[in-house]
mmCIF file of C-alpha atoms in Angstrom:
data_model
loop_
_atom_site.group_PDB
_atom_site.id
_atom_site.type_symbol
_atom_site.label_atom_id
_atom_site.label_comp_id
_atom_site.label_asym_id
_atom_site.label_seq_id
_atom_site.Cartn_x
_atom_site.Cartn_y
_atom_site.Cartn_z
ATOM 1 C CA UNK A 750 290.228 168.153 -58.576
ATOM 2 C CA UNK A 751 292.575 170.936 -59.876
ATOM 3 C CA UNK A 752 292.885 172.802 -62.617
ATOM 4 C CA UNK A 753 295.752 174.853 -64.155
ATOM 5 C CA UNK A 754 295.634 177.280 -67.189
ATOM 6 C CA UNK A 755 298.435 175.770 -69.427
ATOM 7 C CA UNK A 756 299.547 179.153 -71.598
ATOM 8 C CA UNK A 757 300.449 176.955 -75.005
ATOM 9 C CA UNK A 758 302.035 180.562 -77.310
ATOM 10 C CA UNK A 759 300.741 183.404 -79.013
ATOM 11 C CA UNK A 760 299.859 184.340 -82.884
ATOM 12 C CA UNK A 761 298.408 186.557 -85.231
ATOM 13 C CA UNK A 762 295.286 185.865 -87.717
ATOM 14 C CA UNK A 763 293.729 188.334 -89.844
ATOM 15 C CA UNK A 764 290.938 190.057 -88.354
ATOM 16 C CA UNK A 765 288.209 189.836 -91.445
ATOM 17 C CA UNK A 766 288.885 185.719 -91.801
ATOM 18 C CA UNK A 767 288.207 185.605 -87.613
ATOM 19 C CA UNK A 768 284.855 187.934 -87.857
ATOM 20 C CA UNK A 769 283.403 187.254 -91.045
ATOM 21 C CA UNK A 770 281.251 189.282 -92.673
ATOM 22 C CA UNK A 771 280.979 191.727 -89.849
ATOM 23 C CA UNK A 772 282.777 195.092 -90.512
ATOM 24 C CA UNK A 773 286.224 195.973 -89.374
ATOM 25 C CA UNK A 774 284.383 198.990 -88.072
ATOM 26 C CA UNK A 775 282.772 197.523 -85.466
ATOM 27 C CA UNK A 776 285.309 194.131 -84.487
ATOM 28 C CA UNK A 777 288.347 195.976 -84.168
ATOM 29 C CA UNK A 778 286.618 197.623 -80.859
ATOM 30 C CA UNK A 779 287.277 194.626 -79.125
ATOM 31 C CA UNK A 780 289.361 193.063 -80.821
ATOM 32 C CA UNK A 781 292.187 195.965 -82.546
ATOM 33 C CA UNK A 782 293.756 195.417 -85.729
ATOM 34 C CA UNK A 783 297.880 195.704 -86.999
ATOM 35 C CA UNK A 784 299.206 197.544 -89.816
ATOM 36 C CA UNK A 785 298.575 193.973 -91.405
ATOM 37 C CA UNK A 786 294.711 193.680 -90.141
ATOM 38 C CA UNK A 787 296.041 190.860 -87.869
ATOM 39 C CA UNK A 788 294.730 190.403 -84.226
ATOM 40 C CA UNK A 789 296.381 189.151 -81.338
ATOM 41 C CA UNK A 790 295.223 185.317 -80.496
ATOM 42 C CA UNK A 791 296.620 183.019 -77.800
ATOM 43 C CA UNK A 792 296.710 179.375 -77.462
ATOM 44 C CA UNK A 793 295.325 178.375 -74.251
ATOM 45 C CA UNK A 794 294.960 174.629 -72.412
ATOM 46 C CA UNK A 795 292.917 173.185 -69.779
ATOM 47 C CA UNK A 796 295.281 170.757 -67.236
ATOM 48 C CA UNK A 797 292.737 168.929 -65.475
ATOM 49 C CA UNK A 798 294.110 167.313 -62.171
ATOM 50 C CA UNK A 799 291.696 164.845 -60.861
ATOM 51 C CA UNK A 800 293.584 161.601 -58.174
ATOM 52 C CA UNK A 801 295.480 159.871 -60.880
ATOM 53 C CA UNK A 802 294.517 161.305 -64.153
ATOM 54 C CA UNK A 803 296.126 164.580 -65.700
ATOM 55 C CA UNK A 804 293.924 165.555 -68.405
ATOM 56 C CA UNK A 805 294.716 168.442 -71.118
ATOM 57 C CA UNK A 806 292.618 169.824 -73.065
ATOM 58 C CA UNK A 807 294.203 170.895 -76.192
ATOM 59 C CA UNK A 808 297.621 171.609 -76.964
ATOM 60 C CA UNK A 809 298.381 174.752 -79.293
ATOM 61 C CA UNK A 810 300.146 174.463 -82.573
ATOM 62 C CA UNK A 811 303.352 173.532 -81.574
ATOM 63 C CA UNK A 812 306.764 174.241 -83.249
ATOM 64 C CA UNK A 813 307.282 171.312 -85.924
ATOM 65 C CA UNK A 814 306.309 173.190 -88.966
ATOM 66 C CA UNK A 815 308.076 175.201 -91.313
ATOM 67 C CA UNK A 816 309.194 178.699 -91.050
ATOM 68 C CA UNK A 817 307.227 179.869 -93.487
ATOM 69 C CA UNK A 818 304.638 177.969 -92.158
ATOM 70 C CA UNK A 819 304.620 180.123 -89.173
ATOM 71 C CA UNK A 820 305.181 183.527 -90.923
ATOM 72 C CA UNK A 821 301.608 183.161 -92.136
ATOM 73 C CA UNK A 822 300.810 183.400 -88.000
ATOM 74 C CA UNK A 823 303.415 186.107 -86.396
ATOM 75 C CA UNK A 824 303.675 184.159 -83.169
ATOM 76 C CA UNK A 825 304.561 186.582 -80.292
ATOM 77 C CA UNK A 826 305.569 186.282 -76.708
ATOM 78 C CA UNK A 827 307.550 183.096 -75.632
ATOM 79 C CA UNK A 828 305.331 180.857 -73.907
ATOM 80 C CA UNK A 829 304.961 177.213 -74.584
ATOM 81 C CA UNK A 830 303.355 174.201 -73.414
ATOM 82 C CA UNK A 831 306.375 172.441 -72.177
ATOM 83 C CA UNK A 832 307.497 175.337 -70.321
ATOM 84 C CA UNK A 833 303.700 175.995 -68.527
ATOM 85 C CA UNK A 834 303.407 172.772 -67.818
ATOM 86 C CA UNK A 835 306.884 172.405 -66.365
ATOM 87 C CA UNK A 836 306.302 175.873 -64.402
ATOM 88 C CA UNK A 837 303.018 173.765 -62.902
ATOM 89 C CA UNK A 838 305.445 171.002 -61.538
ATOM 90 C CA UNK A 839 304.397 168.532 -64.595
ATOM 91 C CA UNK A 840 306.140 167.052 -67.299
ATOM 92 C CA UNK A 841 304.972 165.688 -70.392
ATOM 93 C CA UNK A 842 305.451 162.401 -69.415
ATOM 94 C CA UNK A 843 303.046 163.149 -66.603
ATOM 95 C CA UNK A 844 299.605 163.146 -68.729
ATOM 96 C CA UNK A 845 297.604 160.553 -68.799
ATOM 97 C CA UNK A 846 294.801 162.097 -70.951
ATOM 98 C CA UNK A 847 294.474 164.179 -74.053
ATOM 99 C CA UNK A 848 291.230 165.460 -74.861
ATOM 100 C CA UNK A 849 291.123 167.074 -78.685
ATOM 101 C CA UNK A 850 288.530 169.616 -79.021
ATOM 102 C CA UNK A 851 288.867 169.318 -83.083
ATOM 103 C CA UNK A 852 292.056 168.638 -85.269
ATOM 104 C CA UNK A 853 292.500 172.230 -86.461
ATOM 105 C CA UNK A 854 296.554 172.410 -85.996
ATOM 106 C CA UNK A 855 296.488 175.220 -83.721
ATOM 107 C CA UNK A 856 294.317 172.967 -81.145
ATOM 108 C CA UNK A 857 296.264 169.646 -81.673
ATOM 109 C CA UNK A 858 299.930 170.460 -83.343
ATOM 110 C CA UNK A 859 301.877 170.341 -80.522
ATOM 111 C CA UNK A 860 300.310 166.643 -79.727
ATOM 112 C CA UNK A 861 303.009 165.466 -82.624
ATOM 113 C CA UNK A 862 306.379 166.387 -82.076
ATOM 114 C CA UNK A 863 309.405 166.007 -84.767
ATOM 115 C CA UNK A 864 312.148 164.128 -83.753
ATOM 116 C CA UNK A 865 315.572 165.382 -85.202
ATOM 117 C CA UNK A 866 315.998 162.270 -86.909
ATOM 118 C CA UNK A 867 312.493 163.889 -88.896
ATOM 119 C CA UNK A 868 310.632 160.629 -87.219
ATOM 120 C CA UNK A 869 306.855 162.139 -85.549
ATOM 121 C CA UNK A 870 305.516 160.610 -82.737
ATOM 122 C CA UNK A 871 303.132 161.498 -80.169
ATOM 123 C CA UNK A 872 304.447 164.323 -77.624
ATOM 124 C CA UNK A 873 302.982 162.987 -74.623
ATOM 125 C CA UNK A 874 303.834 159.009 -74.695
ATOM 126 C CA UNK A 875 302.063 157.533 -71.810
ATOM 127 C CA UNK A 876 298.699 159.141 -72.352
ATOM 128 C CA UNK A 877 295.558 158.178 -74.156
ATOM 129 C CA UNK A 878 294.374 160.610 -77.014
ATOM 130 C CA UNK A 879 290.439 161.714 -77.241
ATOM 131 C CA UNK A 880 288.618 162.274 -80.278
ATOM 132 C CA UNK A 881 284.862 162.131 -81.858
ATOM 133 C CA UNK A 882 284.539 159.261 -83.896
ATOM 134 C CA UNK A 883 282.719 161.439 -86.346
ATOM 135 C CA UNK A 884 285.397 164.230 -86.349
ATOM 136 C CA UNK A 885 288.210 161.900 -86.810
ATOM 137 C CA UNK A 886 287.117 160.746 -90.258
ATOM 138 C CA UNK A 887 285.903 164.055 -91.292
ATOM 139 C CA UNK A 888 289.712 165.524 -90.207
ATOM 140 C CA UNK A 889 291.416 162.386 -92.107
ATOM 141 C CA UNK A 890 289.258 162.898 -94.944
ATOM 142 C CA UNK A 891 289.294 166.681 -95.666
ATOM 143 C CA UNK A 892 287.075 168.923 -97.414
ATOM 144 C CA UNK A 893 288.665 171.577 -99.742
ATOM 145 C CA UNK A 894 287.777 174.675 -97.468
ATOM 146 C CA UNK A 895 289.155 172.724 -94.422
ATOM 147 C CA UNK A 896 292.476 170.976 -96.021
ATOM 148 C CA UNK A 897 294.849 173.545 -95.225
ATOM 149 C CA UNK A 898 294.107 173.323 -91.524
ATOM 150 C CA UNK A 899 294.059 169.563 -90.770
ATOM 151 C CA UNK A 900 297.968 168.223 -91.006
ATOM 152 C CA UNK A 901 298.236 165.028 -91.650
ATOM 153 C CA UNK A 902 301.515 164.849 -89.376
ATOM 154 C CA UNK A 903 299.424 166.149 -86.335
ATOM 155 C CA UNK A 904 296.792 163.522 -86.893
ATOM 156 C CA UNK A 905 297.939 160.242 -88.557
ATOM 157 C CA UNK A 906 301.289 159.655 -85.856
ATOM 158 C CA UNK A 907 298.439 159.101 -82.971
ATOM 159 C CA UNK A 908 296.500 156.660 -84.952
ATOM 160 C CA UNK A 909 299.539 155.227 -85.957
ATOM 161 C CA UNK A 910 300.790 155.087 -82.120
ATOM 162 C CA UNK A 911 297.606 152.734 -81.343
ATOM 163 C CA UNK A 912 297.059 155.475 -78.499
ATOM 164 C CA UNK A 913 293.498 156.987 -79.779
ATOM 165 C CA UNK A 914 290.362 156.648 -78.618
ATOM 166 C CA UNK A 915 287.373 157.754 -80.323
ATOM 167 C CA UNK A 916 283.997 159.144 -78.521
ATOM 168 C CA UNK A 917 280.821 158.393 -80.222
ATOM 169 C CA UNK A 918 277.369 159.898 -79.985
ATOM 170 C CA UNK A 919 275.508 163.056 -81.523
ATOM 171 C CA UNK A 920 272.912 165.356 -80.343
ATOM 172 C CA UNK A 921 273.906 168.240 -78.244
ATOM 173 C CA UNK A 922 275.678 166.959 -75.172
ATOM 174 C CA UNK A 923 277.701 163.645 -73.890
ATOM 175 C CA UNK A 924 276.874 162.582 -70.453
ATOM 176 C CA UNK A 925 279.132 159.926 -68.487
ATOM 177 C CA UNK A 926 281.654 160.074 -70.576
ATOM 178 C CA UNK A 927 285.110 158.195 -70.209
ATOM 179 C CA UNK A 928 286.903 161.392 -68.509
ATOM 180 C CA UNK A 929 284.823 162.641 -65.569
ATOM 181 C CA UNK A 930 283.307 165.119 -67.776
ATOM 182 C CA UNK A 931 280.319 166.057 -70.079
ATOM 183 C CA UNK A 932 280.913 167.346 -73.575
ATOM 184 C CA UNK A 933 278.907 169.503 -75.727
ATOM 185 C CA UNK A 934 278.493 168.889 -79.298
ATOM 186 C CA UNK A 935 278.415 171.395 -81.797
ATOM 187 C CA UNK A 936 278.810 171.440 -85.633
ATOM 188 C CA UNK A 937 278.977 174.659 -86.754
ATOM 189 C CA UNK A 938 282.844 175.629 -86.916
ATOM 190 C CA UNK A 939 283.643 172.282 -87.810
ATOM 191 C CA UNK A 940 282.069 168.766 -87.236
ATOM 192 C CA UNK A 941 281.745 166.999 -83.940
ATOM 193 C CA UNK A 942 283.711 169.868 -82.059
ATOM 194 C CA UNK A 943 283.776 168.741 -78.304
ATOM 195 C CA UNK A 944 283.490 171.292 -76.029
ATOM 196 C CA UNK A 945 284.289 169.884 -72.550
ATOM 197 C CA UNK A 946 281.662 170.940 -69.552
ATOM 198 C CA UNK A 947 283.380 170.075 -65.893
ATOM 199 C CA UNK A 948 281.813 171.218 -62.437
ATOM 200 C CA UNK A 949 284.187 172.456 -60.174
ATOM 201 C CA UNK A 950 283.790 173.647 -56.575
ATOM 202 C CA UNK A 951 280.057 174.200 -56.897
ATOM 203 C CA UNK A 952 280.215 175.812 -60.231
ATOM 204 C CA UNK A 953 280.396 174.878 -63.765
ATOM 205 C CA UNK A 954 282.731 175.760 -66.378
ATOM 206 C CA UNK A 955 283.207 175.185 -70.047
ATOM 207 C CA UNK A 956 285.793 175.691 -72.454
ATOM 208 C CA UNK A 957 284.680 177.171 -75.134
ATOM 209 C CA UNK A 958 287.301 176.134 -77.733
ATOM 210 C CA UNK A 959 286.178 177.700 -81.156
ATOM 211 C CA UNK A 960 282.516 178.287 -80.648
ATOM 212 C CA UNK A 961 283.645 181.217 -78.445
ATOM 213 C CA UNK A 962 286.949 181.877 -79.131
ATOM 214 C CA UNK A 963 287.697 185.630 -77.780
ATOM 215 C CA UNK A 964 285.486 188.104 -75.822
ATOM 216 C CA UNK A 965 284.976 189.906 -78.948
ATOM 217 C CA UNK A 966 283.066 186.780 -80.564
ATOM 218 C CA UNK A 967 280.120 186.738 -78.229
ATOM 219 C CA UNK A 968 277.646 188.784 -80.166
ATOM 220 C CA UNK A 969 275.800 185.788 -82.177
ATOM 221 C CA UNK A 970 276.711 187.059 -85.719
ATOM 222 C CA UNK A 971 280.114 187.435 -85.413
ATOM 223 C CA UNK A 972 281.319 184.377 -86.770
ATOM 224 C CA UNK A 973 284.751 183.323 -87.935
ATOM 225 C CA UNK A 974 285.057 183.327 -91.763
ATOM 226 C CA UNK A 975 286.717 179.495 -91.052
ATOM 227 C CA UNK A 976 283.203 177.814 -89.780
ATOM 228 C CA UNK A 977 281.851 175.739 -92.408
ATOM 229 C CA UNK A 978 278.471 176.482 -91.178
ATOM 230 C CA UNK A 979 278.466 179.754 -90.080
ATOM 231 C CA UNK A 980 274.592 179.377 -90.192
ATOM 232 C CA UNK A 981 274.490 176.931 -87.611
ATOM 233 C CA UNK A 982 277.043 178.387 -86.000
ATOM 234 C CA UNK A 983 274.923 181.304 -85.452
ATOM 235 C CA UNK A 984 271.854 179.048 -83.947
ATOM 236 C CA UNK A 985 274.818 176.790 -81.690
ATOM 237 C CA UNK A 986 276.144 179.921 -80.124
ATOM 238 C CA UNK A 987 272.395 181.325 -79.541
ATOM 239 C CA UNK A 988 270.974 178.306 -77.466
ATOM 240 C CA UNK A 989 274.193 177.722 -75.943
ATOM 241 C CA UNK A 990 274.386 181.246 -74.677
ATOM 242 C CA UNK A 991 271.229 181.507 -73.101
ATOM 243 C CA UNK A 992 271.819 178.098 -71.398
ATOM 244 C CA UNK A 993 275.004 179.114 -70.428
ATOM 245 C CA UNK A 994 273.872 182.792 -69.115
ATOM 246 C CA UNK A 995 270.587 180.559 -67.240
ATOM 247 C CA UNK A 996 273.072 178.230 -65.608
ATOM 248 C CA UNK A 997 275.462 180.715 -64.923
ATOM 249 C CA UNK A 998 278.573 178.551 -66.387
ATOM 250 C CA UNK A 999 281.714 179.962 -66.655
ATOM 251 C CA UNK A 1000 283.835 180.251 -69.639
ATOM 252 C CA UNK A 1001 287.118 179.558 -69.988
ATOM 253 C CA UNK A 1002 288.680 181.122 -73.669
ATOM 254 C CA UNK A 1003 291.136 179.354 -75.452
ATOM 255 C CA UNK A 1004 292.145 182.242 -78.020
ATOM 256 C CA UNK A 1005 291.701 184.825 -76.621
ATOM 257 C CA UNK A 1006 294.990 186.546 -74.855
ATOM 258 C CA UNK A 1007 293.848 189.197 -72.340
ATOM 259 C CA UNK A 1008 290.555 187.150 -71.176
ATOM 260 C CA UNK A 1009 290.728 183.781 -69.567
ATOM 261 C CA UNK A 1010 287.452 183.276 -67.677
ATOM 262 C CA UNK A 1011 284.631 184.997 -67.912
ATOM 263 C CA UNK A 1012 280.642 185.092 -66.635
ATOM 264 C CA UNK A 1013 277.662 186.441 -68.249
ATOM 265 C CA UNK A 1014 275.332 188.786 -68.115
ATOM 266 C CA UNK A 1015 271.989 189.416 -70.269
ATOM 267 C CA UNK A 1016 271.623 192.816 -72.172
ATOM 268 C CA UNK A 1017 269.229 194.772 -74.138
ATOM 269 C CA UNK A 1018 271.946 193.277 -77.048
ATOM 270 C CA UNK A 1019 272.157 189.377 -75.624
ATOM 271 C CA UNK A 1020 274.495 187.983 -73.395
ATOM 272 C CA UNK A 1021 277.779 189.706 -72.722
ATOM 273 C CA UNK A 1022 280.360 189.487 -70.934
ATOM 274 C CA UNK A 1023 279.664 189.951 -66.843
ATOM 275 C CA UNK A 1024 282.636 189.344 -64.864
ATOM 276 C CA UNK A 1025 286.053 188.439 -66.120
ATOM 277 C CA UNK A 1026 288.591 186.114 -63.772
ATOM 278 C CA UNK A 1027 292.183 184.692 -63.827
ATOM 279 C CA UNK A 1028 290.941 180.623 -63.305
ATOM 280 C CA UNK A 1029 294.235 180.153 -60.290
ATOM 281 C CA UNK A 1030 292.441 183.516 -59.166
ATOM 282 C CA UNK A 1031 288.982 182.625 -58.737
ATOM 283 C CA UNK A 1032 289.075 178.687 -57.691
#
């Protein structure tokens, strides 16, 4: 098994919505502020080379939308997925496997693309799409507070391609699943978000999608304003934290720019950050 850090493009989202109620005062240490109270945020995917599977893990937002549409975000920097995978030696074409942490459009827009004829189809056309059963209908059926960030043109074209699959099961984590790899269930930030758990060379890593999305979100009340149950948010990122600091896992962070893997340590405060790696660095 390999795995490759697949840099997917870079945005902005204002810093209150990301941190909640926490003050500016004390988020903007880690994570500073614009003239706009916008933070820097990255999009950041998992390639998982394993014999004859390529599996990623996420795909970032994507450019299909409208320009305004992106205004809302600033992106900055010109990465993409096309062009990390390409600079990995892989195409497209090449995946077999796309695992959807949630339907949120910056984890699963660029799965769609637009052709110019204005016809969507899935971007990656010989590989098999991954969601929870339980998330798809809650993503095709939206709540109000969650409408504005599940697209139906991300969603519906893979459906519509006869290319999805849909994981079932609740509790806290998925053994023996389908891909090689264990996923962790939590419910917090949205419902049935599937955090994958892979061991690697002796260790084990996560990706942390939105339960963790930046450094700066480790501290168990600093939860984004988006979560739908920031409560349970709160008691998901405790009892995962202490697992994770007790097993020593690794994290890998899909938002966060200028952090890609990370350990932990305990503190008089929790568990913090211990050790911070580049992932082609440290395996």
């Amino acid at each position: 098994m390999e795995l490759h850090s697949i840099a997917c493009g870079n945005f902005k989202l204002d810093g209150g919505a990301m941190f909640g109620v926490v003050p500016k005062l004390l988020w903007g240490k880690t994570n500073p502020a614009d003239a706009n109270n916008r933070i820097e945020m990255c999009s950041r995917s998992l390639l998982i080379e394993d014999g004859n599977r390529l599996i990623l893990i996420d795909t970032g937002m994507g450019n299909k939308q409208s320009e305004k549409f992106f205004s809302y975000y600033d992106r900055w920097g010109d990465e993409n997925l096309e062009q990390s995978l390409r600079q990995k030696g892989f195409s497209r074409d090449d995946i077999t496997d796309v695992f959807l942490t949630h339907l949120h459009f910056d984890h699963c827009g660029d799965a769609v693309i637009r052709k110019k004829n204005g016809v969507l189809e899935p971007a990656f056309k010989n590989a098999v799409f991954w969601s929870h059963e339980n998330h798809w209908q809650w993503a095709t059926r939206p709540n109000p507070r969650e409408k504005a960030s599940f697209l139906s043109e991300n969603i519906l074209p893979i459906e519509e391609s006869g290319q999805l699959q849909l994981l079932k099961g609740e509790g806290f984590l998925l053994e023996n699943t389908p891909l090689d790899f264990d996923i962790i269930l939590v419910n917090g930030h949205t419902e049935k978000q599937m955090l994958p758990l892979l061991k690697h060379q002796g260790k084990t890593l996560v990706f942390a999608a939105d339960l963790i999305p930046t450094v700066g979100h480790l501290p168990i009340p600093y939860v984004m304003g988006y979560d739908t149950r920031p409560l349970m948010t709160m008691k998901e990122k405790s009892h995962f934290l202490n697992l994770a600091y007790e097993k020593d896992f690794l994290l890998f962070l899909e938002h966060d720019p200028y952090n890609e893997l990370i350990s932990l340590k305990q503190t008089e405060k929790g568990v913090r950050v211990g050790q911070k790696h580049i992932l082609s660095n440290f395996f």
